[in-house]
Short mmCIF file of C-alpha atoms (C1' of nucleotides) in Angstrom, two decimals:
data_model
loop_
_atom_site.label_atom_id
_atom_site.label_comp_id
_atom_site.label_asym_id
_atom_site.label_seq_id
_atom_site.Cartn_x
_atom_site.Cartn_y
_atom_site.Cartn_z
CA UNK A 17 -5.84 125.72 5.36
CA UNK A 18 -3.86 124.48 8.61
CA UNK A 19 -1.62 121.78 8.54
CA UNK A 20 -2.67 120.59 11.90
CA UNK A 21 -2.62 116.42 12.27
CA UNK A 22 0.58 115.86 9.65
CA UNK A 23 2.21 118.52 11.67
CA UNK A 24 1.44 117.23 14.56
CA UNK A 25 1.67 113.80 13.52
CA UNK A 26 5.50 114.15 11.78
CA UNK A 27 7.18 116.05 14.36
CA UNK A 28 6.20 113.45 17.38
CA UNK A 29 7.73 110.81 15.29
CA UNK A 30 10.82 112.22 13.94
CA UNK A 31 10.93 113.78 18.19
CA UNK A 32 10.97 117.53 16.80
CA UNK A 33 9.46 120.64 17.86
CA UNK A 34 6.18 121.49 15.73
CA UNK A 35 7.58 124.84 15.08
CA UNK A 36 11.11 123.21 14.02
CA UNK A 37 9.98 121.49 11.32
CA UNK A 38 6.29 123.86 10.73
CA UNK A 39 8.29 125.46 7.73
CA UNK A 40 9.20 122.13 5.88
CA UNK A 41 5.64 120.99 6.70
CA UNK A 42 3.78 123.99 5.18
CA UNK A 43 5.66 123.78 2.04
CA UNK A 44 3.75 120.48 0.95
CA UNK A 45 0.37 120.62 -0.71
CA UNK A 46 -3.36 119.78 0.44
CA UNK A 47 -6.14 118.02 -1.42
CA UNK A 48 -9.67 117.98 -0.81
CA UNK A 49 -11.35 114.80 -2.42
CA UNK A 50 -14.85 114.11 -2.13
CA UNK A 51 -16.02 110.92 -1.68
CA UNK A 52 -15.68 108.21 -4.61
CA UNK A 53 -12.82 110.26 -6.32
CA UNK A 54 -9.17 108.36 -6.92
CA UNK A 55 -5.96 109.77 -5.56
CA UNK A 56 -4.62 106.88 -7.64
CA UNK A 57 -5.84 104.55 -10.10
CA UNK A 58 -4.44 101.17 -11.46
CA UNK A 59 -2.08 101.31 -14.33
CA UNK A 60 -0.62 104.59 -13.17
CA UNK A 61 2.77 105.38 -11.22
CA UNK A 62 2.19 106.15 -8.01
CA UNK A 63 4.27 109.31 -7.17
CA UNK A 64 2.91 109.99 -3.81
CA UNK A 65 2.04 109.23 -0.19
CA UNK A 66 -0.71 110.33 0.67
CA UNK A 67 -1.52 111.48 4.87
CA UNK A 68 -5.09 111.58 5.62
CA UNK A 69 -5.69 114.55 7.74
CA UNK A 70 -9.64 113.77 8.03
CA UNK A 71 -11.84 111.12 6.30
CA UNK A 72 -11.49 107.87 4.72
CA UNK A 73 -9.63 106.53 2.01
CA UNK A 74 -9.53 102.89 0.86
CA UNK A 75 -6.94 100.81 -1.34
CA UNK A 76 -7.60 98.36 -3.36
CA UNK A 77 -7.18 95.94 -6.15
CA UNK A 78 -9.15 94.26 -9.03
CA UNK A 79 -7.53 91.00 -9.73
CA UNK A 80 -8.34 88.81 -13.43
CA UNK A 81 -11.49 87.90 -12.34
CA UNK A 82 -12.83 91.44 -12.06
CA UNK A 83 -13.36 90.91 -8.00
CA UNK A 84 -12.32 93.97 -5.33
CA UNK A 85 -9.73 93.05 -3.20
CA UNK A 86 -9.26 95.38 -0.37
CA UNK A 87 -6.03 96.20 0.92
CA UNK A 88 -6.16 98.47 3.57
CA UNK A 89 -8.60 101.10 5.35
CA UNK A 90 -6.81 104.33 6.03
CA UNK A 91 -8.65 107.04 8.24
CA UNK A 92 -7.23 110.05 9.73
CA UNK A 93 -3.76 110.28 11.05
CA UNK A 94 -2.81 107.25 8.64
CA UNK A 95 -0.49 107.48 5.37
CA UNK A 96 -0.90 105.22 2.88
CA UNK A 97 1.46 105.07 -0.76
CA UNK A 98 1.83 102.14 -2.85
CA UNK A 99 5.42 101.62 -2.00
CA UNK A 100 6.21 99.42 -4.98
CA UNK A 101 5.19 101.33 -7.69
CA UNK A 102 6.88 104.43 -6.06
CA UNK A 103 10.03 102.79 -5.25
CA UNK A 104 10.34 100.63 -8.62
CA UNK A 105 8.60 103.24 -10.89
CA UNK A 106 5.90 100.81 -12.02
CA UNK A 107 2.19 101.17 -13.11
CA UNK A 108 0.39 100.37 -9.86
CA UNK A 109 -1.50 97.97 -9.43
CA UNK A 110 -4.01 99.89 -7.12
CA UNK A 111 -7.12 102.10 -6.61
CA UNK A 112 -6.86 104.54 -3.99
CA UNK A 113 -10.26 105.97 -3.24
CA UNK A 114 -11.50 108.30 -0.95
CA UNK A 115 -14.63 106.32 1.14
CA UNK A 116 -15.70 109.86 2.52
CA UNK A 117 -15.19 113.17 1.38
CA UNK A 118 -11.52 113.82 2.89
CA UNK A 119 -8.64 116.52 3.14
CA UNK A 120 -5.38 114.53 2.28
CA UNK A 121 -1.54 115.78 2.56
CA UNK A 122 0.43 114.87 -0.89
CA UNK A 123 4.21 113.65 -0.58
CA UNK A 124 6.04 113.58 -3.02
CA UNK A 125 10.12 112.63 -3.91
CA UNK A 126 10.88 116.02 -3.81
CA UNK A 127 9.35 116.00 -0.29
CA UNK A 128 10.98 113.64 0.66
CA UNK A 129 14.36 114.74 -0.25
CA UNK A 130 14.13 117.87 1.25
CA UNK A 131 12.77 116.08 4.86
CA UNK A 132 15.82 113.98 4.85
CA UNK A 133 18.05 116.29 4.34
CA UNK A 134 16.78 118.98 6.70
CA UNK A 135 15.87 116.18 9.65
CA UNK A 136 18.14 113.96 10.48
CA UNK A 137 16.43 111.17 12.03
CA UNK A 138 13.79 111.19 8.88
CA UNK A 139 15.39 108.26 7.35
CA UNK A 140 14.88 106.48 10.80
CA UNK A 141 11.44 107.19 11.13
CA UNK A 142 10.94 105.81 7.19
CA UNK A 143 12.37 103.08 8.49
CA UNK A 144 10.33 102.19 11.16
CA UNK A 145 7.55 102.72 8.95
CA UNK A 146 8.48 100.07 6.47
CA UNK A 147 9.13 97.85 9.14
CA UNK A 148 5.44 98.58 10.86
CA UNK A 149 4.13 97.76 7.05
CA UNK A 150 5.95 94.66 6.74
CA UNK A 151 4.74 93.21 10.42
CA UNK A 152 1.10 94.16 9.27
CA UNK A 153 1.48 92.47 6.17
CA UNK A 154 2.42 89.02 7.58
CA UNK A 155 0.17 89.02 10.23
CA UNK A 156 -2.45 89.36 7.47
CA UNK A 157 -1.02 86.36 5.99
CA UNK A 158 -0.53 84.61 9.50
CA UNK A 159 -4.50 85.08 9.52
CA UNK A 160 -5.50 84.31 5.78
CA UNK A 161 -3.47 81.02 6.05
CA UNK A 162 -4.46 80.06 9.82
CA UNK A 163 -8.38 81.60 10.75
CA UNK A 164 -11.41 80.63 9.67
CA UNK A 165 -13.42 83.92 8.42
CA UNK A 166 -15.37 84.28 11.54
CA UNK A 167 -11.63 84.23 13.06
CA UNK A 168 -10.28 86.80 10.20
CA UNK A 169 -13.91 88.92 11.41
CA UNK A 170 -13.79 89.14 14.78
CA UNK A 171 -9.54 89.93 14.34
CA UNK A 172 -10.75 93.21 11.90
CA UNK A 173 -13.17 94.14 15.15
CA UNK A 174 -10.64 94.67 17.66
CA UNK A 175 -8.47 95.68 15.34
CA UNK A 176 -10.37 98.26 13.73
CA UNK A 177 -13.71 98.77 15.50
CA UNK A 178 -14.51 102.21 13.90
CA UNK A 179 -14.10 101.41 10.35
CA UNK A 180 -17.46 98.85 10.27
CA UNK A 181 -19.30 102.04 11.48
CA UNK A 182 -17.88 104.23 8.96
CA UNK A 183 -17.98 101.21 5.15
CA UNK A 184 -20.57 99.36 3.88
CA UNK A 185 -19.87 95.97 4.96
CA UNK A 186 -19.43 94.59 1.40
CA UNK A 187 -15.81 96.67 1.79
CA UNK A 188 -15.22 94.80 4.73
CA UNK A 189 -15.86 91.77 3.40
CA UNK A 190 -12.64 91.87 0.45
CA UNK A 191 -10.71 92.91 3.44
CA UNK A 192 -11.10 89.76 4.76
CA UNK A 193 -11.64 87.57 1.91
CA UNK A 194 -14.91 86.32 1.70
CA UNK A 195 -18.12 87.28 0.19
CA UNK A 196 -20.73 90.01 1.23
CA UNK A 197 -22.96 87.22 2.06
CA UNK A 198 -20.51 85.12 4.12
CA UNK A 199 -19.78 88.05 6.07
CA UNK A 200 -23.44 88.40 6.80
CA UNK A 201 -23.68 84.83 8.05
CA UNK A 202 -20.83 85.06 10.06
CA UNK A 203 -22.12 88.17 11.74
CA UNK A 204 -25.54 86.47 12.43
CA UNK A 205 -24.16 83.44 13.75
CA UNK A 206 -22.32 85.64 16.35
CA UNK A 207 -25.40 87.30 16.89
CA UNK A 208 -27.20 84.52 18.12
CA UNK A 209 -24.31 83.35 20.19
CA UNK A 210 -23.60 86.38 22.27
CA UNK A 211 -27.64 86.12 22.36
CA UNK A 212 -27.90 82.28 24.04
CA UNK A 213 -25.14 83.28 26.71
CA UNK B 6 36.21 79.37 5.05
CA UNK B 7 35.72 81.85 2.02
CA UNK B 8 33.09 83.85 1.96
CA UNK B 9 32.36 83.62 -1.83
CA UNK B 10 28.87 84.01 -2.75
CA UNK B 11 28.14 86.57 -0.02
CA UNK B 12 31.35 88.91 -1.11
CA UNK B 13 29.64 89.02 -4.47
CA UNK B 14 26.50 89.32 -3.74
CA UNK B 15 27.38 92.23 -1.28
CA UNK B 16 29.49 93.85 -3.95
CA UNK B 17 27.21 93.51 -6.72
CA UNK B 18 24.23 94.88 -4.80
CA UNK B 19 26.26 98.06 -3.62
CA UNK B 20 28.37 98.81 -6.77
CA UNK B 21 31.28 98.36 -5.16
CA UNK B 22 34.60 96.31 -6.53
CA UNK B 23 34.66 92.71 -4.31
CA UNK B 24 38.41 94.12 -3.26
CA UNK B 25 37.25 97.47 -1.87
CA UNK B 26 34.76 95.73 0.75
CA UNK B 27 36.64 92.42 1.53
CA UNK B 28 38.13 93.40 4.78
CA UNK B 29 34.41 93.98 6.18
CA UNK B 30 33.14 91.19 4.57
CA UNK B 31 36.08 89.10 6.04
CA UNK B 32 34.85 89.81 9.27
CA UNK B 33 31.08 88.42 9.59
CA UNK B 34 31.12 85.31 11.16
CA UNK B 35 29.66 81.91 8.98
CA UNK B 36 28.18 78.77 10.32
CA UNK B 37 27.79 75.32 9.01
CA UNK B 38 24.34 74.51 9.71
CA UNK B 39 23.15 70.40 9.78
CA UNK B 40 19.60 69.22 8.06
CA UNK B 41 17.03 69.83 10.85
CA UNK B 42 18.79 72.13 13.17
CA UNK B 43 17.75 75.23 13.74
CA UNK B 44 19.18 78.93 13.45
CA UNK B 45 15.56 80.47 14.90
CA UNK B 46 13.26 79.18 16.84
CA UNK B 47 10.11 80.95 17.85
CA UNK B 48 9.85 82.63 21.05
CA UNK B 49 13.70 84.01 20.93
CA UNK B 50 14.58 87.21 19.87
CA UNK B 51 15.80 87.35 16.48
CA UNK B 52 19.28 89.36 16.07
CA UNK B 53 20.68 88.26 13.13
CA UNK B 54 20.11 88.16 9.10
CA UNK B 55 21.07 85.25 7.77
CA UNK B 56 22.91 85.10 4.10
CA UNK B 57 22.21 81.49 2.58
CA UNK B 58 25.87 80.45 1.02
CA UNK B 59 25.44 76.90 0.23
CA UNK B 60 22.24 75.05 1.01
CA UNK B 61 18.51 75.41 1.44
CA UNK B 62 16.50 77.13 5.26
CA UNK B 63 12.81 77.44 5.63
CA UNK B 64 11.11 80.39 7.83
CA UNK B 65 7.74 79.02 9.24
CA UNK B 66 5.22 79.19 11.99
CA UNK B 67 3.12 77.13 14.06
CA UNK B 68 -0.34 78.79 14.78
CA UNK B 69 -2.64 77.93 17.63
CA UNK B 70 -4.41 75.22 16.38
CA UNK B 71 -1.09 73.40 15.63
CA UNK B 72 -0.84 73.65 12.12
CA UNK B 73 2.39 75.17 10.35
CA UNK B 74 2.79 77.74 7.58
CA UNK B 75 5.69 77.92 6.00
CA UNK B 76 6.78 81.56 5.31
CA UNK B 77 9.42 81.35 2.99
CA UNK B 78 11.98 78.84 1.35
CA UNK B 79 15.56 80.69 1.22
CA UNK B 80 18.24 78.59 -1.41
CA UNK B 81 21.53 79.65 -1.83
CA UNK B 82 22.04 83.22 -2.82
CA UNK B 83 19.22 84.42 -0.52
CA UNK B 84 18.88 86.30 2.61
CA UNK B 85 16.11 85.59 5.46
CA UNK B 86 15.90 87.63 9.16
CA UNK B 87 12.59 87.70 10.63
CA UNK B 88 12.21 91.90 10.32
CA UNK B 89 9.87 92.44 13.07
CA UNK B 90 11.82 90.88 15.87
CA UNK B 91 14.92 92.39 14.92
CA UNK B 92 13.66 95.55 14.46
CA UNK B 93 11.21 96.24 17.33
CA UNK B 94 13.12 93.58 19.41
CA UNK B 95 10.07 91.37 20.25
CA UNK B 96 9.99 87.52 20.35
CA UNK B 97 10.00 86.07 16.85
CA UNK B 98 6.82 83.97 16.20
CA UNK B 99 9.04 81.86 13.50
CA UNK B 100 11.54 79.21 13.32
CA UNK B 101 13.94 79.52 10.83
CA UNK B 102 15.69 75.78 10.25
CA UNK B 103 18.19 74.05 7.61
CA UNK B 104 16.28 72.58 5.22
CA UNK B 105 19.58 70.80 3.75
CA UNK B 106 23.07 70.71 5.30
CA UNK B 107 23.44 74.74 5.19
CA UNK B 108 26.41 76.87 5.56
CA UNK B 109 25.43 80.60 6.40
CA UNK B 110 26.69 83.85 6.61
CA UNK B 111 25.49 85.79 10.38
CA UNK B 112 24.69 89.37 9.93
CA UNK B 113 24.17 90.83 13.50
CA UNK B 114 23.44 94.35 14.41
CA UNK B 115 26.92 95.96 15.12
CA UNK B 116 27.96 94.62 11.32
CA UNK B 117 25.32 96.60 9.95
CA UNK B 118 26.07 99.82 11.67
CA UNK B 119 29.58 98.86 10.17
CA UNK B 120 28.66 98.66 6.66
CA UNK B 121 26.51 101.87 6.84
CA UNK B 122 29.53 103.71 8.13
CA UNK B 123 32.07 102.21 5.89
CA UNK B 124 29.31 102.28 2.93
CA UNK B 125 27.90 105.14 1.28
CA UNK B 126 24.95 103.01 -0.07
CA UNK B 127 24.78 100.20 2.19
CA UNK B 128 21.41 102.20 3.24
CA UNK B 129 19.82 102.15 -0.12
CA UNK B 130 20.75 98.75 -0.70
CA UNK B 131 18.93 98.07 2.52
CA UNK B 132 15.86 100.09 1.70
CA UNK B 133 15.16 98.15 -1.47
CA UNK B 134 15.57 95.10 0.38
CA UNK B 135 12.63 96.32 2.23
CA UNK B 136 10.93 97.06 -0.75
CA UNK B 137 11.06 94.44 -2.36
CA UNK B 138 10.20 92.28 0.85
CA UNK B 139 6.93 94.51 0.79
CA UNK B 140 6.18 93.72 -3.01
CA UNK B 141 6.33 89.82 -2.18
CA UNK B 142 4.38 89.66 0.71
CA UNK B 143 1.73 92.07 -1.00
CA UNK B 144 2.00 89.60 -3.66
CA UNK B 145 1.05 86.40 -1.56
CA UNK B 146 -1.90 88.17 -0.45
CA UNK B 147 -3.48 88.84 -3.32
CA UNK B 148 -2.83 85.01 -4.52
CA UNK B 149 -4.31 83.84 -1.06
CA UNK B 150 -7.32 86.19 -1.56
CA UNK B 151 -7.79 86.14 -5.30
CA UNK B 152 -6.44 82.73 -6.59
CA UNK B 153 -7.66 79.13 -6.59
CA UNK B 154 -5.39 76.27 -4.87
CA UNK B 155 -4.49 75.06 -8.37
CA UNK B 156 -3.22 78.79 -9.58
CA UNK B 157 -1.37 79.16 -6.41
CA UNK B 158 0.49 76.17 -7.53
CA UNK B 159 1.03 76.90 -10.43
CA UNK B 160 1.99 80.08 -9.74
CA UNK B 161 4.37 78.61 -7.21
CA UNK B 162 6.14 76.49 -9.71
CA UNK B 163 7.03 79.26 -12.31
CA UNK B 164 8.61 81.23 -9.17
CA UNK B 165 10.61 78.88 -7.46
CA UNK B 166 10.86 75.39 -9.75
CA UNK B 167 13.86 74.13 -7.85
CA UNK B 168 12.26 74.02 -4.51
CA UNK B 169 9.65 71.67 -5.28
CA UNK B 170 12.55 69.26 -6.12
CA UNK B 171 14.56 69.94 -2.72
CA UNK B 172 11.71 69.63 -0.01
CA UNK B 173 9.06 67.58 0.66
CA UNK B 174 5.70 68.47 -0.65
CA UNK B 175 4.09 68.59 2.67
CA UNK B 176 5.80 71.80 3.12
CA UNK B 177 4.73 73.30 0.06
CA UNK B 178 1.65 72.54 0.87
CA UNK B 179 1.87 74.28 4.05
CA UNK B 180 3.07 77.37 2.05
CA UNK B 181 0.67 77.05 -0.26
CA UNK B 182 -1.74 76.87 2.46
CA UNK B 183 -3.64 73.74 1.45
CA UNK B 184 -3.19 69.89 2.49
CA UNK B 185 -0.52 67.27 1.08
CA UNK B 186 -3.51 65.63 0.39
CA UNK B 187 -5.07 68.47 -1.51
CA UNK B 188 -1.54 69.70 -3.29
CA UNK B 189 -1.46 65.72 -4.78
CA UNK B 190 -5.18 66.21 -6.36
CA UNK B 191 -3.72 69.61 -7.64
CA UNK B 192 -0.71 67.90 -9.05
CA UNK B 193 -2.88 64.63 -10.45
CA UNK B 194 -5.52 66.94 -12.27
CA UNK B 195 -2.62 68.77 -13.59
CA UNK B 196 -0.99 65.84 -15.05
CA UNK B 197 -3.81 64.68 -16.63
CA UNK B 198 -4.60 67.75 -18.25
CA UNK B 199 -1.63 67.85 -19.75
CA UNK B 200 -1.63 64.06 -20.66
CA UNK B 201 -5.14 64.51 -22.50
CA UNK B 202 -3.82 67.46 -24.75
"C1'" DC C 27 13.72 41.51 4.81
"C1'" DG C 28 10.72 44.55 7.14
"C1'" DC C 29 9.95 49.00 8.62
"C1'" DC C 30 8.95 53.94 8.09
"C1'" DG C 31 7.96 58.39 6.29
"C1'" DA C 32 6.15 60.50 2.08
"C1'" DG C 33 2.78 60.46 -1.26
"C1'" DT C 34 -1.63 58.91 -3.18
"C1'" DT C 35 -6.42 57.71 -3.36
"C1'" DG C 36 -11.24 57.25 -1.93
"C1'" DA C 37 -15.47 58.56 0.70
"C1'" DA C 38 -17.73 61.53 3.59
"C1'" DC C 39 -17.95 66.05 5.32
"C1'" DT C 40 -17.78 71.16 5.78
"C1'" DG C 41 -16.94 76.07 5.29
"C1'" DA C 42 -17.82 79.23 2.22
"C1'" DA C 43 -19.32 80.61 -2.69
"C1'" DT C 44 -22.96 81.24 -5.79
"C1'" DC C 45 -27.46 82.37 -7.33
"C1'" DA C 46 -31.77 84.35 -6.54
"C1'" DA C 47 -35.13 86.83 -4.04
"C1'" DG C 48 -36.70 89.86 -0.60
"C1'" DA C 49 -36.19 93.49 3.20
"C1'" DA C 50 -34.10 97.37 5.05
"C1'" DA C 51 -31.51 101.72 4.82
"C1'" DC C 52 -30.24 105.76 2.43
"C1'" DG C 53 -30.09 109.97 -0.12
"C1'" DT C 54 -32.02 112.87 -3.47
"C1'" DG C 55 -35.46 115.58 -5.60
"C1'" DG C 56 -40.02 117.05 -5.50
"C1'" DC D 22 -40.85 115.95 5.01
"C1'" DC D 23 -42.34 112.41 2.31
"C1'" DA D 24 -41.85 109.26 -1.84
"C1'" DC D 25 -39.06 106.93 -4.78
"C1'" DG D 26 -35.21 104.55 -6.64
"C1'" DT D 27 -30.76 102.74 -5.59
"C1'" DT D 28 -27.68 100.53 -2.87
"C1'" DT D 29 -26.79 97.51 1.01
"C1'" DC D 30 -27.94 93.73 3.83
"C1'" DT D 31 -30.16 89.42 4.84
"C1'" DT D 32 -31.88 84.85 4.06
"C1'" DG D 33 -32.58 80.41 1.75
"C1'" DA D 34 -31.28 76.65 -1.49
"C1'" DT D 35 -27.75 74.67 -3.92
"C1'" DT D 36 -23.07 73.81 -5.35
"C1'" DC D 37 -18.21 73.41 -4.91
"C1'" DA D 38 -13.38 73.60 -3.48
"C1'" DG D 39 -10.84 71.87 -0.24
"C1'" DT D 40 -10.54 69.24 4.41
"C1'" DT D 41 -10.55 65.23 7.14
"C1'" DC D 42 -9.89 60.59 8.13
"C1'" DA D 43 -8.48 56.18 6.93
"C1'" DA D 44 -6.46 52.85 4.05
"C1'" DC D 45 -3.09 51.74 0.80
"C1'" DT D 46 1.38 52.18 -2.23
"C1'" DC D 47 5.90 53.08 -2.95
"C1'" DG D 48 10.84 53.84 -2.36
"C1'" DG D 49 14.51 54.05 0.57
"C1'" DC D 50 17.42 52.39 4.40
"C1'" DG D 51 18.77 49.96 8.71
#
DNA sequence: CGCCGAGTTGAACTGAATCAAGAAACGTGG
DNA sequence: CCACGTTTCTTGATTCAGTTCAACTCGGCG
């Protein structure tokens, strides 16, 4: 089993060779999951970040009131962790599901140790992915306070026009905070819209 | 001018004696900041951090249709820098204003790179500022998708009981993201709930 | 004293939720 | 490859939380 997008993907961003870094790489483990199995579950510690060579994998939450919130989408050549419960060792507070059946790299502390002492500019490139996951996060609150949810829609869209193809809209739908059927209204009334013009 | 509160704060956070880091702290530059004045606006490029000594800043925006969200309130003790401006050195979308005669401590680039070379830790220290950052913006967006106006309040008031006493509620509101007029029905239902039991 | 910004209150309105029912799409086994 | 059951999506009727707009109160402060 080739380690082909993480590869590819890690030494672009840390501005190695592939075959500089191909040894550290190979060393970390693969997962197949098929679709509707957990990488993580609520209530456990998250030890992990997880790369998604190919597939789907969603995160999300299930507050008091027993509704799904979702917190991300994460497709291939995305990495997804719940950074609070990994870097406070506490019981998550997430699902992490795979949406389609899905090869995933695991990365754990140990991993981690060994990158950033092996590559120097790993620390950096953590960095700048904090900082990426930050910006996303208050834009999503820029939007949830500001837009209306044919606004927060038509945002996800452009955004992320290959995930409506790929979830049952019902997913999409706690993305953006409204109900299944809202989200079917909304989509009608653009419908008709781009239908009149 | 002493630089009390930071010096400890600084210390504290890095295990290190106040003595053994004085001379850096000694030279970061402070800044007596009047009500209504403003140490970000949006638009600029953001190249500071800003350590609250005495006083009381707010971080908000103002989104197309006019209307502001507040982003944070940041009392004395507290540290606010807008992460993606800094960072990827784009316009900030934020102002960042003195809520109450303020006096700050400025935290610009070049004093970082000092305290990561003078610092063993100073990086850690950093990284679970990020963290944490992380946890309390995941945190707003599950209230915002998840909780009523009312448990956003109240949820609001457990966190952060001072504030409500130190601006005025039109600017909760606008962090809460309701109306004044709908954060005084919260408040009135709430009173009399507790008046009837 | 009179003004002015902050907060409150009421009445009408609206975006979106809820509940319920039907239609379409999907995958699984025969 | 079709038939069936399950899940997903749509649509309608009703309800509700929260907004909007406008009027009014209150407490400072010049």
């Amino acid at each position: 089993m080739s380690s082909g997008k993480f590869l590819t993907y890690i030494a672009s961003h840390l501005n190695r060779d592939e075959a500089e870094i191909s040894s550290i790489v190979a060393s970390c483990s693969f997962k197949n999951v098929k679709k509707g199995s957990y990488l993580l579950q609520a209530n456990e510690h998250c030890n992990h970040g997880f790369f998604v060579e190919t597939g789907l994998l969603r995160q999300y939450s299930i507050d008091k009131k027993g509704k799904e919130h979702t917190i991300s989408f994460v497709p291939e050549d995305w990495f997804v962790t719940d950074r609070d419960s990994v870097f406070f060792n506490r019981p998550s507070k997430y699902f992490i599901q795979a949406q389609e059946d899905s090869q995933v790299v695991l990365i754990d502390q140990n991993y981690e140790k060994l990158m950033s002492e092996k590559i120097p500019n790993f620390a950096e490139f953590n960095n700048r992915l904090l900082h990426n996951h930050i910006s996303q996060l208050q834009e999503r609150i820029d939007l949830l306070l500001g837009a209306t949810a044919k606004e927060r829609y038509l945002h996800f869209i452009k955004m992320y026009p290959d995930i409506l193809l790929r979830v049952p809209q019902t997913m999409v739908a706690s993305y953006l905070g409204i109900t299944p059927e809202g989200l079917s209204r909304v989509r009608k009334d653009l419908a008709l819209k781009n239908f009149k013009k």
